Short mmCIF file of C-alpha atoms in Angstrom, two decimals:
data_model
loop_
_atom_site.label_atom_id
_atom_site.label_comp_id
_atom_site.label_asym_id
_atom_site.label_seq_id
_atom_site.Cartn_x
_atom_site.Cartn_y
_atom_site.Cartn_z
CA MET A 1 13.96 -16.46 18.01
CA LYS A 2 10.43 -15.08 17.79
CA VAL A 3 9.87 -11.51 16.11
CA GLY A 4 6.55 -10.39 15.33
CA VAL A 5 5.70 -7.99 12.74
CA ILE A 6 2.62 -5.71 13.55
CA ALA A 7 0.00 -6.93 11.23
CA VAL A 8 -2.50 -3.62 11.15
CA GLN A 9 -1.66 -2.59 7.64
CA GLY A 10 1.39 -1.82 5.14
CA ALA A 11 4.44 -3.41 3.93
CA VAL A 12 4.17 -6.86 6.66
CA SER A 13 4.73 -9.32 4.57
CA GLU A 14 8.43 -7.60 3.25
CA HIS A 15 9.25 -7.55 6.89
CA ILE A 16 9.04 -11.36 7.50
CA ASP A 17 10.43 -11.90 4.42
CA ALA A 18 13.73 -9.88 5.38
CA LEU A 19 13.24 -11.26 8.66
CA THR A 20 13.43 -15.14 7.74
CA GLN A 21 15.93 -14.24 5.02
CA ALA A 22 18.31 -12.25 7.69
CA MET A 23 17.76 -15.09 10.71
CA LYS A 24 19.27 -17.77 7.59
CA SER A 25 22.09 -15.51 6.57
CA GLU A 26 22.96 -15.06 10.45
CA GLY A 27 22.26 -18.83 11.58
CA ILE A 28 19.64 -17.90 14.02
CA LYS A 29 16.79 -21.03 14.56
CA GLY A 30 13.55 -18.23 14.54
CA LYS A 31 10.47 -17.08 13.06
CA ALA A 32 9.11 -14.04 12.00
CA VAL A 33 5.10 -13.98 12.57
CA PRO A 34 2.23 -11.64 12.33
CA VAL A 35 0.97 -9.83 15.56
CA ARG A 36 -2.56 -8.68 14.73
CA VAL A 37 -4.53 -9.20 18.56
CA LEU A 38 -3.02 -9.29 22.03
CA GLU A 39 -1.73 -12.76 21.98
CA ASP A 40 0.20 -12.71 19.54
CA LEU A 41 2.79 -9.96 21.62
CA SER A 42 2.51 -12.68 24.51
CA ASP A 43 5.83 -14.75 23.40
CA ILE A 44 7.81 -12.12 21.72
CA ASP A 45 11.68 -11.73 21.37
CA GLY A 46 11.40 -8.40 18.81
CA LEU A 47 8.94 -6.43 17.32
CA VAL A 48 8.86 -4.69 14.22
CA ILE A 49 5.88 -1.88 13.48
CA PRO A 50 6.56 -1.54 9.58
CA GLY A 51 5.71 1.20 6.88
CA GLY A 52 2.22 1.84 5.65
CA GLU A 53 -0.26 4.77 7.02
CA SER A 54 0.65 5.74 10.11
CA THR A 55 -3.35 7.36 10.96
CA THR A 56 -4.41 3.71 9.85
CA ILE A 57 -2.17 1.74 12.14
CA GLY A 58 -2.22 4.15 14.87
CA ARG A 59 -5.55 3.98 15.45
CA LEU A 60 -5.89 0.24 14.16
CA THR A 61 -3.32 -0.57 17.29
CA LEU A 62 -5.24 1.58 19.77
CA SER A 63 -8.84 0.27 19.27
CA SER A 64 -7.60 -3.70 19.09
CA GLY A 65 -5.50 -2.99 22.30
CA LEU A 66 -1.69 -3.00 20.96
CA HIS A 67 -0.85 -0.28 21.72
CA GLY A 68 -0.98 0.13 25.23
CA ARG A 69 0.79 -3.59 25.45
CA ILE A 70 3.33 -2.32 23.01
CA VAL A 71 4.42 0.75 25.55
CA GLU A 72 4.50 -1.94 28.30
CA LEU A 73 7.19 -4.53 26.59
CA ALA A 74 8.76 -1.92 25.18
CA GLN A 75 9.79 -0.15 28.80
CA GLY A 76 10.24 -3.95 29.90
CA GLY A 77 13.16 -3.55 27.10
CA LEU A 78 11.99 -5.41 23.79
CA PRO A 79 13.51 -4.45 21.08
CA ILE A 80 11.77 -2.74 18.32
CA LEU A 81 13.11 -1.60 15.15
CA GLY A 82 10.10 0.54 13.12
CA THR A 83 10.12 1.91 10.05
CA CYS A 84 8.34 5.27 7.98
CA ALA A 85 4.82 4.68 9.62
CA GLY A 86 6.30 2.73 12.30
CA THR A 87 8.90 5.51 13.10
CA ILE A 88 6.31 7.88 13.14
CA LEU A 89 4.38 5.88 15.78
CA LEU A 90 7.30 5.39 17.58
CA ALA A 91 7.94 8.98 18.19
CA SER A 92 7.03 11.06 21.20
CA GLU A 93 6.13 14.32 19.43
CA GLY A 94 4.62 14.76 15.99
CA ASP A 95 3.84 17.97 13.78
CA ARG A 96 0.68 19.78 12.74
CA GLN A 97 -0.34 16.61 10.77
CA VAL A 98 -0.09 14.26 13.73
CA LYS A 99 -2.13 16.77 15.73
CA ASP A 100 -4.71 17.08 13.10
CA THR A 101 -5.34 13.35 12.67
CA ASP A 102 -5.53 12.85 16.31
CA THR A 103 -2.77 10.19 16.41
CA LYS A 104 -1.83 8.86 19.43
CA LEU A 105 1.74 7.97 19.35
CA LEU A 106 3.86 5.29 21.06
CA GLY A 107 6.14 7.99 22.64
CA LEU A 108 9.28 5.81 22.76
CA LEU A 109 11.73 7.83 21.66
CA ASP A 110 12.63 10.78 22.26
CA MET A 111 12.21 12.49 19.12
CA GLN A 112 10.29 14.81 16.68
CA VAL A 113 8.93 13.96 13.70
CA ASN A 114 7.84 15.85 10.42
CA ARG A 115 5.13 13.86 8.45
CA ASN A 116 5.16 14.17 4.72
CA SER A 117 8.34 16.08 4.90
CA TYR A 118 9.85 15.86 1.24
CA GLY A 119 6.05 15.87 0.05
CA ARG A 120 3.78 13.98 -1.95
CA GLN A 121 4.21 10.67 -3.88
CA VAL A 122 6.11 11.80 -7.12
CA ASP A 123 8.94 13.29 -4.32
CA SER A 124 9.62 10.26 -3.01
CA PHE A 125 12.99 9.10 -3.64
CA GLU A 126 15.81 6.90 -3.99
CA ALA A 127 19.45 7.77 -2.33
CA GLY A 128 22.26 5.61 -0.92
CA LEU A 129 23.09 6.55 2.53
CA GLN A 130 26.14 6.51 4.31
CA ILE A 131 25.71 4.75 7.86
CA ALA A 132 28.63 3.92 10.33
CA GLU A 133 27.47 0.62 11.84
CA LEU A 134 26.94 -0.72 8.84
CA GLY A 135 30.04 -0.49 7.43
CA ARG A 136 31.59 1.37 4.25
CA ALA A 137 28.96 0.36 1.26
CA PRO A 138 25.96 2.99 1.76
CA PHE A 139 22.51 1.36 1.93
CA LYS A 140 19.66 1.75 -0.71
CA GLY A 141 17.38 4.52 1.48
CA VAL A 142 14.23 3.59 -0.26
CA PHE A 143 12.01 7.35 0.81
CA ILE A 144 8.44 6.91 0.09
CA ARG A 145 6.13 9.81 1.36
CA ALA A 146 8.61 9.80 3.96
CA PRO A 147 8.99 11.61 7.66
CA THR A 148 12.28 13.25 8.69
CA ILE A 149 13.08 12.97 12.42
CA GLU A 150 13.34 16.67 13.15
CA LYS A 151 15.06 16.69 16.31
CA VAL A 152 16.20 13.78 19.07
CA TRP A 153 17.23 14.45 22.83
CA GLY A 154 17.90 12.67 26.04
CA LYS A 155 18.80 9.22 25.60
CA THR A 156 18.29 9.05 22.01
CA GLU A 157 20.77 9.17 19.34
CA VAL A 158 20.84 10.08 15.91
CA TRP A 159 21.70 6.61 13.84
CA ALA A 160 21.49 8.23 10.45
CA LYS A 161 21.44 11.42 8.37
CA TYR A 162 20.41 12.24 4.88
CA GLN A 163 21.41 15.57 3.44
CA ASN A 164 21.40 16.96 6.81
CA LYS A 165 18.49 15.75 8.05
CA ILE A 166 18.36 12.80 10.60
CA VAL A 167 16.71 9.62 8.83
CA GLY A 168 16.85 6.68 11.48
CA ALA A 169 17.11 7.36 15.57
CA LYS A 170 18.08 5.01 17.90
CA LYS A 171 17.23 4.34 21.84
CA GLY A 172 18.85 1.16 23.74
CA ASN A 173 16.82 -1.59 21.64
CA ILE A 174 14.57 0.83 19.72
CA LEU A 175 15.46 2.14 15.62
CA ALA A 176 13.18 4.39 14.12
CA LEU A 177 14.14 4.75 10.72
CA THR A 178 12.04 7.06 7.74
CA PHE A 179 12.93 5.11 4.85
CA HIS A 180 12.31 1.51 3.90
CA PRO A 181 14.91 -1.29 3.87
CA GLU A 182 12.19 -4.18 3.41
CA ILE A 183 11.87 -3.00 -0.05
CA THR A 184 15.53 -3.71 -1.18
CA GLU A 185 17.44 -6.62 -0.96
CA ASP A 186 19.94 -5.40 1.44
CA LEU A 187 19.36 -7.29 4.58
CA ARG A 188 21.86 -5.75 6.46
CA ILE A 189 19.54 -3.84 9.10
CA HIS A 190 17.59 -6.53 9.52
CA GLN A 191 20.61 -8.78 10.27
CA PHE A 192 22.00 -5.61 12.88
CA PHE A 193 18.33 -5.69 14.58
CA LEU A 194 18.72 -9.28 15.05
CA LYS A 195 21.91 -9.06 16.47
CA GLN A 196 20.37 -6.68 18.89
CA ILE A 197 17.45 -9.01 20.19
CA GLU A 198 20.45 -11.39 20.39
CA SER A 199 22.59 -8.95 22.54
CA MET B 22 40.37 9.72 0.30
CA VAL B 23 39.44 7.93 -2.46
CA THR B 24 35.74 7.77 -3.66
CA ARG B 25 34.61 5.15 -5.88
CA LEU B 26 32.57 5.89 -8.79
CA SER B 27 29.85 3.43 -7.75
CA GLU B 28 29.40 5.20 -4.94
CA ILE B 29 28.82 8.41 -5.82
CA SER B 30 26.15 7.05 -8.30
CA ASN B 31 24.65 5.81 -5.26
CA VAL B 32 24.10 9.27 -3.23
CA ILE B 33 22.59 10.14 -6.53
CA GLN B 34 18.59 10.56 -5.54
CA LYS B 35 16.34 9.02 -8.14
CA LYS B 36 12.84 9.52 -8.60
CA GLY B 37 9.62 7.99 -10.34
CA THR B 38 11.48 4.42 -10.17
CA ASP B 39 9.60 1.19 -10.21
CA ARG B 40 10.99 0.15 -6.59
CA LEU B 41 9.31 3.58 -5.39
CA LYS B 42 6.10 2.98 -7.54
CA ARG B 43 5.04 -0.41 -6.82
CA GLY B 44 6.73 0.26 -3.20
CA PHE B 45 3.70 2.94 -2.84
CA ALA B 46 1.18 0.20 -3.26
CA LYS B 47 2.75 -2.57 -0.83
CA MET B 48 2.25 0.76 1.85
CA CYS B 49 -1.19 0.73 0.76
CA LYS B 50 -1.75 -3.28 1.17
CA GLY B 51 -3.94 -4.53 4.20
CA GLY B 52 -5.42 -1.33 3.99
CA VAL B 53 -8.97 0.20 2.09
CA VAL B 54 -8.52 2.87 -0.40
CA MET B 55 -12.27 4.58 -0.50
CA ASP B 56 -14.33 6.94 -3.21
CA VAL B 57 -15.13 10.52 -2.26
CA THR B 58 -15.94 13.38 -3.91
CA ASN B 59 -15.52 16.08 -1.62
CA ALA B 60 -13.46 16.92 1.21
CA GLU B 61 -15.68 16.67 4.34
CA GLN B 62 -15.98 12.61 3.00
CA ALA B 63 -12.31 12.59 2.46
CA LYS B 64 -12.01 13.58 6.43
CA ILE B 65 -14.70 10.60 7.12
CA ALA B 66 -12.25 8.56 5.31
CA GLU B 67 -9.20 9.68 7.00
CA ALA B 68 -11.02 9.40 10.51
CA ALA B 69 -11.91 6.45 9.92
CA GLY B 70 -8.69 4.36 9.14
CA ALA B 71 -8.91 4.46 4.93
CA VAL B 72 -5.47 4.16 3.76
CA SER B 73 -5.90 6.51 0.77
CA VAL B 74 -8.30 8.56 -1.06
CA MET B 75 -9.99 7.86 -4.35
CA ALA B 76 -10.87 11.77 -5.48
CA LEU B 77 -13.64 11.51 -8.65
CA GLU B 78 -16.65 13.72 -9.84
CA ALA B 79 -19.38 10.88 -8.42
CA VAL B 80 -18.98 7.42 -7.10
CA PRO B 81 -19.53 4.79 -9.36
CA ALA B 82 -23.37 4.15 -8.33
CA ASP B 83 -24.12 7.83 -9.06
CA ILE B 84 -22.11 7.10 -12.88
CA ARG B 85 -23.98 5.06 -13.32
CA ALA B 86 -27.67 6.23 -12.83
CA ARG B 87 -26.75 9.87 -14.12
CA GLY B 88 -24.75 8.00 -17.93
CA GLY B 89 -23.81 10.66 -20.23
CA VAL B 90 -19.80 11.03 -20.29
CA ALA B 91 -17.67 10.60 -17.16
CA ARG B 92 -14.46 12.11 -17.04
CA MET B 93 -11.79 13.00 -14.46
CA ALA B 94 -12.94 15.23 -11.29
CA ASP B 95 -12.92 19.04 -11.59
CA PRO B 96 -9.48 20.10 -10.54
CA LYS B 97 -10.51 22.56 -8.35
CA LYS B 98 -11.99 18.92 -6.12
CA VAL B 99 -9.03 17.14 -6.37
CA ARG B 100 -6.93 20.44 -4.62
CA GLU B 101 -9.60 20.52 -1.78
CA ILE B 102 -9.45 16.59 -1.24
CA ILE B 103 -5.68 16.89 -0.61
CA ALA B 104 -5.53 20.00 1.10
CA ALA B 105 -7.87 18.65 3.43
CA VAL B 106 -6.47 15.11 4.65
CA THR B 107 -2.71 13.76 5.64
CA ILE B 108 -3.61 10.59 3.46
CA PRO B 109 -2.48 9.77 0.13
CA VAL B 110 -4.88 11.14 -2.76
CA MET B 111 -5.09 8.74 -5.79
CA ALA B 112 -7.54 10.20 -8.69
CA LYS B 113 -9.45 8.15 -11.99
CA CYS B 114 -8.51 9.30 -14.98
CA ARG B 115 -9.99 8.16 -18.28
CA ILE B 116 -8.25 5.22 -19.90
CA GLY B 117 -5.68 6.63 -22.43
CA HIS B 118 -6.15 9.84 -21.71
CA ILE B 119 -2.20 11.15 -21.01
CA ALA B 120 -3.41 14.35 -20.66
CA GLU B 121 -5.67 13.81 -17.29
CA ALA B 122 -3.13 11.53 -16.14
CA GLN B 123 -0.91 14.51 -16.42
CA VAL B 124 -3.06 17.07 -14.88
CA LEU B 125 -3.39 14.79 -12.14
CA GLN B 126 0.30 14.24 -11.66
CA ALA B 127 0.64 18.00 -11.93
CA LEU B 128 -1.80 18.62 -8.97
CA GLY B 129 -0.12 16.24 -6.93
CA ALA B 130 -1.90 12.90 -6.51
CA ASP B 131 -0.32 10.33 -5.06
CA MET B 132 -1.42 7.47 -7.81
CA VAL B 133 -3.48 7.79 -11.05
CA ASP B 134 -6.08 4.99 -11.04
CA GLU B 135 -6.65 4.51 -15.37
CA SER B 136 -10.32 3.76 -14.82
CA GLU B 137 -12.68 1.92 -16.17
CA VAL B 138 -15.36 3.56 -14.42
CA LEU B 139 -14.86 6.68 -16.43
CA THR B 140 -15.56 6.18 -19.59
CA PRO B 141 -12.46 5.80 -22.23
CA ALA B 142 -10.77 8.27 -23.81
CA ASP B 143 -8.83 5.65 -26.76
CA GLU B 144 -10.60 1.93 -27.07
CA GLU B 145 -7.16 0.80 -28.90
CA ASP B 146 -4.50 1.88 -26.22
CA HIS B 147 -3.98 2.17 -22.28
CA ILE B 148 -1.94 5.39 -20.89
CA ALA B 149 2.35 4.68 -21.62
CA LYS B 150 2.81 4.53 -18.30
CA THR B 151 6.50 4.26 -17.38
CA GLY B 152 7.21 7.47 -18.61
CA PHE B 153 5.39 9.24 -15.60
CA THR B 154 6.76 9.91 -12.18
CA VAL B 155 3.31 9.25 -10.58
CA PRO B 156 2.43 5.61 -10.26
CA PHE B 157 -0.61 4.29 -11.85
CA VAL B 158 -3.33 1.65 -10.45
CA CYS B 159 -5.49 -0.67 -13.50
CA GLY B 160 -8.32 -2.65 -13.28
CA ALA B 161 -8.24 -6.51 -15.00
CA ARG B 162 -10.27 -9.28 -15.27
CA ASN B 163 -7.92 -12.05 -15.78
CA LEU B 164 -4.34 -12.41 -15.80
CA GLY B 165 -3.66 -11.51 -19.43
CA GLU B 166 -5.32 -8.16 -18.76
CA ALA B 167 -3.06 -7.53 -15.76
CA LEU B 168 -0.18 -8.84 -16.59
CA ARG B 169 -0.42 -6.23 -19.78
CA ARG B 170 -1.36 -3.66 -17.55
CA ILE B 171 1.95 -4.46 -15.73
CA ASN B 172 4.00 -4.12 -18.90
CA GLU B 173 2.82 -0.57 -19.61
CA GLY B 174 3.84 0.47 -16.29
CA ALA B 175 0.58 0.00 -13.81
CA ALA B 176 2.34 -0.42 -10.28
CA MET B 177 -1.14 -1.60 -8.47
CA ILE B 178 -3.55 -4.17 -10.70
CA ARG B 179 -7.32 -4.13 -8.67
CA THR B 180 -9.44 -6.52 -9.53
CA LYS B 181 -12.25 -4.65 -11.84
CA GLY B 182 -15.31 -6.05 -10.45
CA GLU B 183 -18.92 -4.60 -11.77
CA PRO B 184 -18.58 -0.60 -10.34
CA GLY B 185 -21.21 1.14 -8.58
CA THR B 186 -23.19 -2.56 -7.86
CA GLY B 187 -22.76 -2.93 -4.75
CA ASN B 188 -22.90 -6.83 -6.11
CA VAL B 189 -19.46 -8.64 -4.67
CA VAL B 190 -19.45 -11.50 -7.20
CA GLU B 191 -17.60 -10.38 -10.18
CA ALA B 192 -14.97 -8.93 -8.15
CA VAL B 193 -14.76 -12.83 -6.49
CA ARG B 194 -14.85 -13.68 -10.45
CA HIS B 195 -11.93 -11.88 -11.12
CA LEU B 196 -10.24 -12.93 -8.40
CA LYS B 197 -10.59 -16.39 -8.64
CA VAL B 198 -9.59 -16.57 -12.35
CA MET B 199 -6.62 -14.61 -11.76
CA ASN B 200 -5.28 -17.15 -9.10
CA LYS B 201 -6.46 -19.88 -11.33
CA GLU B 202 -4.50 -18.89 -14.13
CA ILE B 203 -1.53 -18.07 -12.20
CA THR B 204 -1.60 -21.59 -10.32
CA SER B 205 -1.91 -23.22 -13.74
CA LEU B 206 1.67 -21.17 -15.04
CA LYS B 207 3.39 -23.72 -12.24
CA GLN B 208 2.75 -27.20 -14.92
CA MET B 209 4.10 -25.29 -17.36
CA ASP B 210 7.36 -25.78 -19.47
CA ASP B 211 9.30 -23.13 -21.47
CA LEU B 212 7.47 -23.83 -24.17
CA GLN B 213 4.06 -23.49 -23.25
CA LEU B 214 5.10 -20.28 -21.28
CA LYS B 215 6.01 -18.84 -24.64
CA ALA B 216 2.45 -19.86 -25.79
CA LYS B 217 1.01 -17.84 -22.66
CA ALA B 218 3.12 -15.05 -23.87
CA GLU B 219 1.84 -14.58 -27.07
CA GLU B 220 -1.39 -15.05 -26.13
CA TYR B 221 -1.16 -12.24 -23.71
CA ARG B 222 0.72 -10.17 -25.13
CA VAL B 223 3.52 -9.19 -23.20
CA PRO B 224 7.39 -10.27 -23.05
CA ILE B 225 7.91 -13.99 -21.72
CA GLU B 226 9.93 -12.31 -18.24
CA LEU B 227 6.96 -11.47 -16.96
CA VAL B 228 5.05 -14.53 -17.16
CA LYS B 229 7.95 -16.55 -15.85
CA GLU B 230 8.24 -13.96 -13.56
CA THR B 231 4.77 -14.40 -12.18
CA LYS B 232 5.20 -18.00 -12.27
CA ARG B 233 8.17 -18.20 -9.90
CA LEU B 234 6.35 -16.02 -7.18
CA GLN B 235 3.01 -17.57 -7.94
CA ARG B 236 1.51 -14.45 -7.51
CA LEU B 237 1.28 -11.06 -9.60
CA PRO B 238 4.53 -9.28 -9.26
CA VAL B 239 2.62 -6.05 -8.04
CA VAL B 240 0.13 -5.32 -5.50
CA ASN B 241 -3.13 -7.09 -6.15
CA PHE B 242 -6.57 -5.49 -4.91
CA ALA B 243 -9.96 -5.87 -4.92
CA ALA B 244 -12.59 -3.52 -6.17
CA GLY B 245 -16.25 -3.35 -7.96
CA GLY B 246 -18.78 -4.17 -5.64
CA ILE B 247 -17.83 -3.97 -2.22
CA ALA B 248 -20.54 -3.33 0.38
CA THR B 249 -20.11 -5.11 3.79
CA PRO B 250 -17.40 -5.94 6.02
CA ALA B 251 -18.13 -9.14 5.08
CA ASP B 252 -17.33 -8.96 1.62
CA ALA B 253 -14.14 -7.11 2.55
CA ALA B 254 -13.59 -10.13 4.91
CA LEU B 255 -13.86 -12.51 2.02
CA MET B 256 -11.86 -10.72 -0.34
CA MET B 257 -9.13 -10.78 1.63
CA GLN B 258 -9.53 -14.28 2.74
CA LEU B 259 -9.77 -15.04 -1.58
CA GLY B 260 -6.03 -13.81 -1.39
CA THR B 261 -6.34 -10.31 -2.28
CA ASP B 262 -3.72 -7.52 -0.86
CA GLY B 263 -6.58 -4.86 0.11
CA LEU B 264 -9.70 -3.12 -0.95
CA PHE B 265 -11.13 -0.81 -3.22
CA VAL B 266 -14.28 0.45 -1.75
CA GLY B 267 -16.20 2.57 -4.24
CA SER B 268 -20.19 3.22 -3.59
CA GLY B 269 -20.05 1.02 -0.19
CA VAL B 270 -19.37 3.30 2.05
CA PHE B 271 -20.91 6.70 0.89
CA LYS B 272 -23.80 5.16 -0.58
CA SER B 273 -25.05 3.53 2.61
CA LYS B 274 -26.78 4.46 5.11
CA ASN B 275 -24.36 5.85 8.18
CA PRO B 276 -21.42 6.19 5.84
CA GLU B 277 -18.91 6.86 9.03
CA ALA B 278 -19.93 3.10 11.11
CA TYR B 279 -19.78 1.60 7.22
CA ALA B 280 -16.49 3.02 6.93
CA LYS B 281 -14.87 1.99 10.32
CA ALA B 282 -16.41 -1.69 9.90
CA ILE B 283 -15.20 -2.19 6.53
CA VAL B 284 -11.48 -0.95 7.63
CA GLU B 285 -11.86 -3.20 10.42
CA ALA B 286 -12.96 -6.02 8.56
CA ALA B 287 -9.39 -5.83 6.19
CA MET B 288 -7.05 -5.73 9.31
CA HIS B 289 -9.17 -8.94 10.94
CA TYR B 290 -10.85 -10.58 8.09
CA ASP B 291 -9.99 -14.10 9.25
CA ASP B 292 -11.23 -13.79 12.55
CA PRO B 293 -15.50 -14.17 12.21
CA LYS B 294 -16.07 -12.81 15.87
CA ILE B 295 -14.74 -9.94 15.47
CA ILE B 296 -16.45 -9.37 11.37
CA ALA B 297 -19.89 -10.33 13.82
CA ASN B 298 -19.39 -7.64 15.95
CA ILE B 299 -18.35 -4.87 13.69
CA SER B 300 -21.32 -6.01 11.52
CA GLU B 301 -23.65 -5.14 14.03
CA GLY B 302 -26.83 -2.33 13.75
CA LEU B 303 -24.81 -0.89 10.95
CA GLY B 304 -28.02 -0.23 9.58
CA GLU B 305 -28.55 -0.80 5.44
CA PRO B 306 -26.22 -0.97 3.02
CA MET B 307 -25.96 0.40 -0.30
CA ALA B 308 -28.72 -0.75 -2.83
CA GLY B 309 -27.26 -3.39 -5.16
CA ILE B 310 -27.85 -4.54 -8.69
CA ASP B 311 -28.41 -8.22 -9.62
CA THR B 312 -25.15 -7.97 -12.02
CA SER B 313 -26.77 -11.38 -13.86
CA LYS B 314 -29.78 -9.29 -15.06
CA MET B 315 -27.50 -6.29 -16.20
CA GLU B 316 -27.33 -5.62 -20.15
CA GLU B 317 -23.70 -6.12 -21.57
CA SER B 318 -23.56 -2.48 -22.74
CA GLN B 319 -24.19 -1.51 -18.84
CA LYS B 320 -21.42 -3.25 -17.49
CA MET B 321 -18.01 -1.20 -17.24
CA GLN B 322 -15.46 -4.62 -16.67
CA THR B 323 -15.93 -4.54 -20.20
CA ARG B 324 -14.20 -1.75 -21.26
CA GLY B 325 -10.09 -1.29 -21.55
CA THR B 326 -9.22 -4.98 -21.66
CA ASN B 327 -6.79 -4.64 -24.84
#
């Protein structure tokens, strides 16, 4: 199995480390690799769009031609995991900030996102999340200048909620989270994603 | 249903933790933080793909030329910059100036740079940063300085380089010194590590963690003298996590083009063909200074080394 991590900018090595550990714990032979140019997308079985700055990642995936190819691959069934900025880019609709910065969204999930929904960095927080798919033990949600998912429609479903806000959404093989599992020691979400790739 | 106590405590919200502070810095990795002095420049930086902007009164090259005491930017300016862009806004305070840092935190700055570019307010001590909710970045020339700052609570380190010179030589020196000192920990036994911890004046656990990770335990950016896309690529190849560009963008003849090119260079640092393409016809970079001919008293990097 080969999983790519979009390596424009952001928490790239953290996702690569988490995927590598999750593969090991699940007994999956494979590797996680950074994706910078089109050729890097040619033979991957899954893709992660990490957290970082959505304006930066959006702009550079567009100028490097990755944007269009990601859309094609997703439509062909490629499993994708987006976290924070990655989730903003996966959405079909943004808020005023997304429009003002002319950020071109991938539009792969039927959902509307609200950037920097909780405020500035001093408002960033950690909180335990109850996520049905992960079992009873809470998952440490790390929200850093995080967005929220305002609404989902069509085939996109709510996957995780925190205090009445949607913080995770899923459609088929595409999972979007507004928090950062890659900077916790908990591998359950990466393991869940790898199982999606395998199935 | 019985809810265990551990689960309740897990649901309680926590702010200002080390994980959140260091995590914010991690989200900046691979990106470029640009110095800006007003809202218009901030918008140019955002449009070019900067991961963050640094709000300050004047870029280092102008601070150098102007002389006198350099302080935190006017809060009005910080507010205007925050209102102008959606990306995070960092701002500089003077070394040891707790009150300036408090003001910047209250204004909503996303990170505070306790910076040697401004005139130090305390020649003995840096700010005790763990007590703040906002994360801090600090400059360092070597591993000892870096670990002292981390021990005080810095969530991010950057090389000091020599700000406002457009000369990358000092940033290269500082990054290589740090890398070499981290590598040398590999060969050390517990007794030698203890001696190092005493020399650096930090807890031995921090030295051991650095030895084990073979890198700083926080994100480490390059700063001080980066002026061209090739400079950006050089620092990335030397292993830095990202870049601060001070005077390099807005002291060049064509800020929009330089800003864009340096952002792309940070991503494609190991692809010389792409670096060649984006470097083509950018026009004049900022004028530079030969740091080897500078008087010691003119250097900013020797500030705040305690």
